[in-house]
CSV table of C-alpha atoms in Angstrom, one decimal:
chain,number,residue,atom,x,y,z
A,1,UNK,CA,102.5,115.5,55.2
A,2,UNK,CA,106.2,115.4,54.3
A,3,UNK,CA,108.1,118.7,54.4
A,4,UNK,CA,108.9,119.5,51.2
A,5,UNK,CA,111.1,122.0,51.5
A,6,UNK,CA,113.5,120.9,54.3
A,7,UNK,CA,114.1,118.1,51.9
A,8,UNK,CA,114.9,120.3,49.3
A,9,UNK,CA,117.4,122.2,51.3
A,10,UNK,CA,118.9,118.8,52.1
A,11,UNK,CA,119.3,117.9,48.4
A,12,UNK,CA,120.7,121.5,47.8
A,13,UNK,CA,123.1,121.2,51.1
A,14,UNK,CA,124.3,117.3,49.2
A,15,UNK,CA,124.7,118.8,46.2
A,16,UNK,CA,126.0,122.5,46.6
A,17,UNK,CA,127.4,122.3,49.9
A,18,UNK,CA,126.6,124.9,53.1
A,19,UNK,CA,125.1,127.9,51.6
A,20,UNK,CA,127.8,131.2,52.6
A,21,UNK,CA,123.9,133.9,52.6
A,22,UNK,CA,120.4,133.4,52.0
A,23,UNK,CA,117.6,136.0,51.6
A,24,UNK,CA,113.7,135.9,52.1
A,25,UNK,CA,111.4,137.7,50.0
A,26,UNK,CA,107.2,137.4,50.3
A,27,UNK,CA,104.9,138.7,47.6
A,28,UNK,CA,101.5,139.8,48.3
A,29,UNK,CA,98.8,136.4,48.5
A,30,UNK,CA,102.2,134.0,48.2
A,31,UNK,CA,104.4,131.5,49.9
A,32,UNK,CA,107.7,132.8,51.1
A,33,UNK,CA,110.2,132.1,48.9
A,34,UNK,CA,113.8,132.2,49.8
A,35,UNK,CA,117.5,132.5,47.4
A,36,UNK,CA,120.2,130.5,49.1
A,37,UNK,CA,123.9,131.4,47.6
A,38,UNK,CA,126.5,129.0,47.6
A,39,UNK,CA,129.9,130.3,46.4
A,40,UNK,CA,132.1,127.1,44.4
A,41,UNK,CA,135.5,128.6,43.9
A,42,UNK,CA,135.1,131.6,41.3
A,43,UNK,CA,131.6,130.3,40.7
A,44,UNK,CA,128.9,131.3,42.9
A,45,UNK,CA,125.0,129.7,42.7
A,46,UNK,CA,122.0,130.9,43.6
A,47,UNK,CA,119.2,128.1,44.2
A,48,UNK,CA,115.7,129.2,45.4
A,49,UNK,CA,113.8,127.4,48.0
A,50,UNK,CA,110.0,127.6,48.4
A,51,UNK,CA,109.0,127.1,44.7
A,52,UNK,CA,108.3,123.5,44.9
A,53,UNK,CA,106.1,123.7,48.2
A,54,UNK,CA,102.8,123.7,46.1
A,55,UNK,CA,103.1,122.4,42.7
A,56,UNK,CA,102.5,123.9,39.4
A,57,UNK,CA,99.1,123.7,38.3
A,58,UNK,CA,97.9,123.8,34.5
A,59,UNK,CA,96.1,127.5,34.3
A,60,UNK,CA,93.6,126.0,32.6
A,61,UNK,CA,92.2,123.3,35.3
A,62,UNK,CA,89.3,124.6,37.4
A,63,UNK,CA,91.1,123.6,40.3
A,64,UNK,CA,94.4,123.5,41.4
A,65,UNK,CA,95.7,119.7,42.8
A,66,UNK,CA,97.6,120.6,46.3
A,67,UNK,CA,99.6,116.6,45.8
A,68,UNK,CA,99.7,116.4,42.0
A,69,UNK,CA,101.7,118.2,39.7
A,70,UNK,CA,105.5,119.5,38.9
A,71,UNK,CA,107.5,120.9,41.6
A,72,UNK,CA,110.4,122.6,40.5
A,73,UNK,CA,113.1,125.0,42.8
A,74,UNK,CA,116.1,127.3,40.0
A,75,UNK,CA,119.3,127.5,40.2
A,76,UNK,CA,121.7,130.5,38.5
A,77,UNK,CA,125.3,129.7,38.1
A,78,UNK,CA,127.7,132.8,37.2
A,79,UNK,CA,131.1,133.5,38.1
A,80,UNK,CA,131.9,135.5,40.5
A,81,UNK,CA,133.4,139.4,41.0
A,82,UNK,CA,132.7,140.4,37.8
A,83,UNK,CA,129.2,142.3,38.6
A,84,UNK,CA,126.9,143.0,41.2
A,85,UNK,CA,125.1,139.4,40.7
A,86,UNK,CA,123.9,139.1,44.8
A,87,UNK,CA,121.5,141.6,43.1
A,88,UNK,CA,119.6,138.6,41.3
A,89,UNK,CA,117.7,137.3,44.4
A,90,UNK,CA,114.6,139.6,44.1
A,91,UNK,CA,114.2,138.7,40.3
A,92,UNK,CA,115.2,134.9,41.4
A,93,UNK,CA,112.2,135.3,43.8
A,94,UNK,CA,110.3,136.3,41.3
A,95,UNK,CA,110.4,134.3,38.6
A,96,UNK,CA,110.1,131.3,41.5
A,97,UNK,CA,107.0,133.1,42.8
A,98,UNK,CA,105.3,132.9,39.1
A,99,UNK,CA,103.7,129.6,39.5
A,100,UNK,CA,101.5,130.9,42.6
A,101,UNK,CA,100.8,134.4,40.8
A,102,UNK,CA,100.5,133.5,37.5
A,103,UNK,CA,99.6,129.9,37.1
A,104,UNK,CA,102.5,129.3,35.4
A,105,UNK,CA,104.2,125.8,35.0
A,106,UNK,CA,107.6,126.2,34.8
A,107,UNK,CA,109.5,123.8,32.5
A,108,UNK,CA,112.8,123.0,30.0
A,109,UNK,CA,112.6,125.3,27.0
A,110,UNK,CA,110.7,128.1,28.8
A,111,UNK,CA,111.6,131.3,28.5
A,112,UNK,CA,111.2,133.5,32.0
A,113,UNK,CA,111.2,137.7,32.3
A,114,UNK,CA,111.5,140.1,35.0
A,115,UNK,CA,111.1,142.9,32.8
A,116,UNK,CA,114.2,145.0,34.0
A,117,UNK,CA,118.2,143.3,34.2
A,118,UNK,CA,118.6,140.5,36.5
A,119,UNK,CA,121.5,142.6,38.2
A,120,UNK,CA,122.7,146.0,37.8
A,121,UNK,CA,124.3,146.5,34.4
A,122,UNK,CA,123.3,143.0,33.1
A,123,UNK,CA,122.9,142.9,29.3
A,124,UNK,CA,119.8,140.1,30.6
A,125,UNK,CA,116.4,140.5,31.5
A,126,UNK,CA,115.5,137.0,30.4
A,127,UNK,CA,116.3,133.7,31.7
A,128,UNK,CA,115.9,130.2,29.3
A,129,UNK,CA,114.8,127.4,31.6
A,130,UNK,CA,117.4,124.5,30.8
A,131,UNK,CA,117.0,120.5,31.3
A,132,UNK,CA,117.4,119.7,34.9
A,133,UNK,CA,119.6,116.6,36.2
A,134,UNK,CA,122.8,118.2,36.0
A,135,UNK,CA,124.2,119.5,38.9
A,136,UNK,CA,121.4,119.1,41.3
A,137,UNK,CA,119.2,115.2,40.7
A,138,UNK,CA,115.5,115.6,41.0
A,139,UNK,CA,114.7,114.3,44.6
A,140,UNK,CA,111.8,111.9,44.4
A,141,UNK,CA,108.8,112.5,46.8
A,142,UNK,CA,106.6,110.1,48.0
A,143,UNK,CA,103.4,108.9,45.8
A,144,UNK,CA,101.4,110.7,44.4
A,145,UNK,CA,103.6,113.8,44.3
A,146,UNK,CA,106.0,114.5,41.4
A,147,UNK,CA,110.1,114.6,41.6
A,148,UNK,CA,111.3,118.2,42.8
A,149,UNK,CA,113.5,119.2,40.0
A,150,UNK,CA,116.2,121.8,40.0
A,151,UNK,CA,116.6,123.7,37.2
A,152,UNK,CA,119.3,125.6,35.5
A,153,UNK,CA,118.8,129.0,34.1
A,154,UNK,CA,120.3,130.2,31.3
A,155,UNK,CA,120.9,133.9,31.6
A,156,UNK,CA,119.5,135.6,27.6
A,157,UNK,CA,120.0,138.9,26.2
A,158,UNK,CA,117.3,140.9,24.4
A,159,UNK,CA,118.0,139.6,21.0
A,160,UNK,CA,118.9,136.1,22.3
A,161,UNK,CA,115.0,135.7,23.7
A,162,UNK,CA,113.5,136.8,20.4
A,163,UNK,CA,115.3,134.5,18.5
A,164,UNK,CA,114.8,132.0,20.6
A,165,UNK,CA,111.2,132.6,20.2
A,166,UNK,CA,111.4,132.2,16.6
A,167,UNK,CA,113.9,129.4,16.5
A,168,UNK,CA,113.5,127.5,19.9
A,169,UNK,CA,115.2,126.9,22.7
A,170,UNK,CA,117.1,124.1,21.2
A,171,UNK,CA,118.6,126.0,18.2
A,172,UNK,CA,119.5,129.1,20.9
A,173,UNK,CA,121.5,126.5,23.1
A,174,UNK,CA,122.8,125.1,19.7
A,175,UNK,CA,124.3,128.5,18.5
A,176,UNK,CA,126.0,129.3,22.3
A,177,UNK,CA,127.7,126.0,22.1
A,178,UNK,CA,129.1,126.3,18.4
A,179,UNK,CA,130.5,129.5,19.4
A,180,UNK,CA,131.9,128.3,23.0
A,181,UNK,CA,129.6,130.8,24.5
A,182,UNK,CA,130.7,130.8,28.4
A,183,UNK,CA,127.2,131.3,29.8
A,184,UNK,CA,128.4,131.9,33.1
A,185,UNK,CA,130.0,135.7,32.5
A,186,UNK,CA,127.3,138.2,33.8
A,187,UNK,CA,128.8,140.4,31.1
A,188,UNK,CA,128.7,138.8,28.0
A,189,UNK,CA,127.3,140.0,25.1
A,190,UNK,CA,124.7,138.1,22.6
A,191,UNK,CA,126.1,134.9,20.6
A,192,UNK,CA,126.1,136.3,16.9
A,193,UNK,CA,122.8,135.6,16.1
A,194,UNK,CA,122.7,135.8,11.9
C-alpha cells in the first residue's frame, strides 16, 4: 500500500517549500493529524497532514470504503505578525480530524466550525472550504483511490457564515471580491453584508 501521506508532504514540500514548525495533535479513536507551517515572506501557511490517510466516507453508507472516496489535507493562508495565528493548529486539527469523528466529507462550498475563534482575538470561528487547485495541485494516487486535494480555507465571521447559509458560498465569495476584501488579515471585520 502506498504511503499516503509522505506523498502528501512531498507535494506540500514542492509547493510550499521546507516547513519553518510543525505540531501533532491526536483525538481520542483517531489518526494523528499533524499542522505544518510554512512562512512565504509576510504570509505564513498552515497545511495539515494526516486528513487524507483514510478517505472521506458518505455518513450514510453502511460501510466505510478504506481505497475509495475523497481525500482532502487544508491549507490557511494569513499574513503574518498581525495576531497570535500559530494558535490555529488545534482548530486546524480539528476541523481535519472531522471526517474520522464525524463522518463528514469535506468539500468546496462547505462551511466548517470550531465553535470558539480560530486564534485568540479572531473576529472567526468559521472557515468556508474554497475550490482547491490553486496554490497546492491535487496529487493523483494510484487507481482506485481518488486525487488528494488541498484546500483553501477561507477564514468567516459570524455574520459572514449566516449569510452564507442563506445565500451560498458563491454569493459570500462574490461580495468579498466586489469589496476587495483582503481575506488574509486575521483582523478584518465582516464584508458589508446588506
Amino acid at each position: 500500500m502506498v504511503d499516503v501521506l509522505a506523498l502528501v508532504e512531498a507535494r506540500l514540500r514542492t509547493a510550499l517549500g521546507e516547513p519553518d514548525a510543525r505540531a501533532a495533535v491526536t483525538f481520542l479513536g483517531t489518526d494523528r493529524i499533524e499542522v505544518l507551517r510554512f512562512t512565504d515572506g509576510d504570509i505564513v501557511r498552515y497545511a495539515t497532514l494526516g486528513m487524507s490517510a483514510q478517505p472521506m466516507a458518505d455518513p450514510t453508507s453502511a460501510l466505510a470504503d478504506p481505497v475509495k472516496g475523497p481525500r482532502a489535507e487544508l491549507i490557511l493562508s494569513v499574513r503574518v505578525g498581525l495576531a497570535d495565528t500559530d494558535k490555529v493548529l488545534r482548530a486546524l486539527a480539528v476541523l481535519a480530524a472531522s471526517p474520522q469523528v464525524e463522518g463528514l466529507v469535506v468539500a468546496p462550498g462547505a462551511s466548517l466550525d470550531t465553535g470558539e475563534p480560530l486564534w485568540p482575538g479572531a473576529p472567526f470561528t468559521s472557515v468556508l472550504v474554497a475550490e482547491p487547485g490553486g496554490l497546492v495541485e491535487d496529487l493523483d494516487l494510484d487507481a482506485p483511490m481518488d486525487p488528494v486535494r488541498f484546500l483553501p480555507l477561507l477564514p468567516m465571521t459570524t455574520n459572514e457564515a449566516a449569510w452564507k447559509r442563506v445565500r451560498g458560498a458563491q454569493e459570500l465569495q462574490e461580495r468579498w471580491l466586489s469589496h476587495g476584501t483582503d481575506l488574509r488579515d486575521p483582523l478584518r471585520k465582516s464584508v458589508p453584508l446588506d
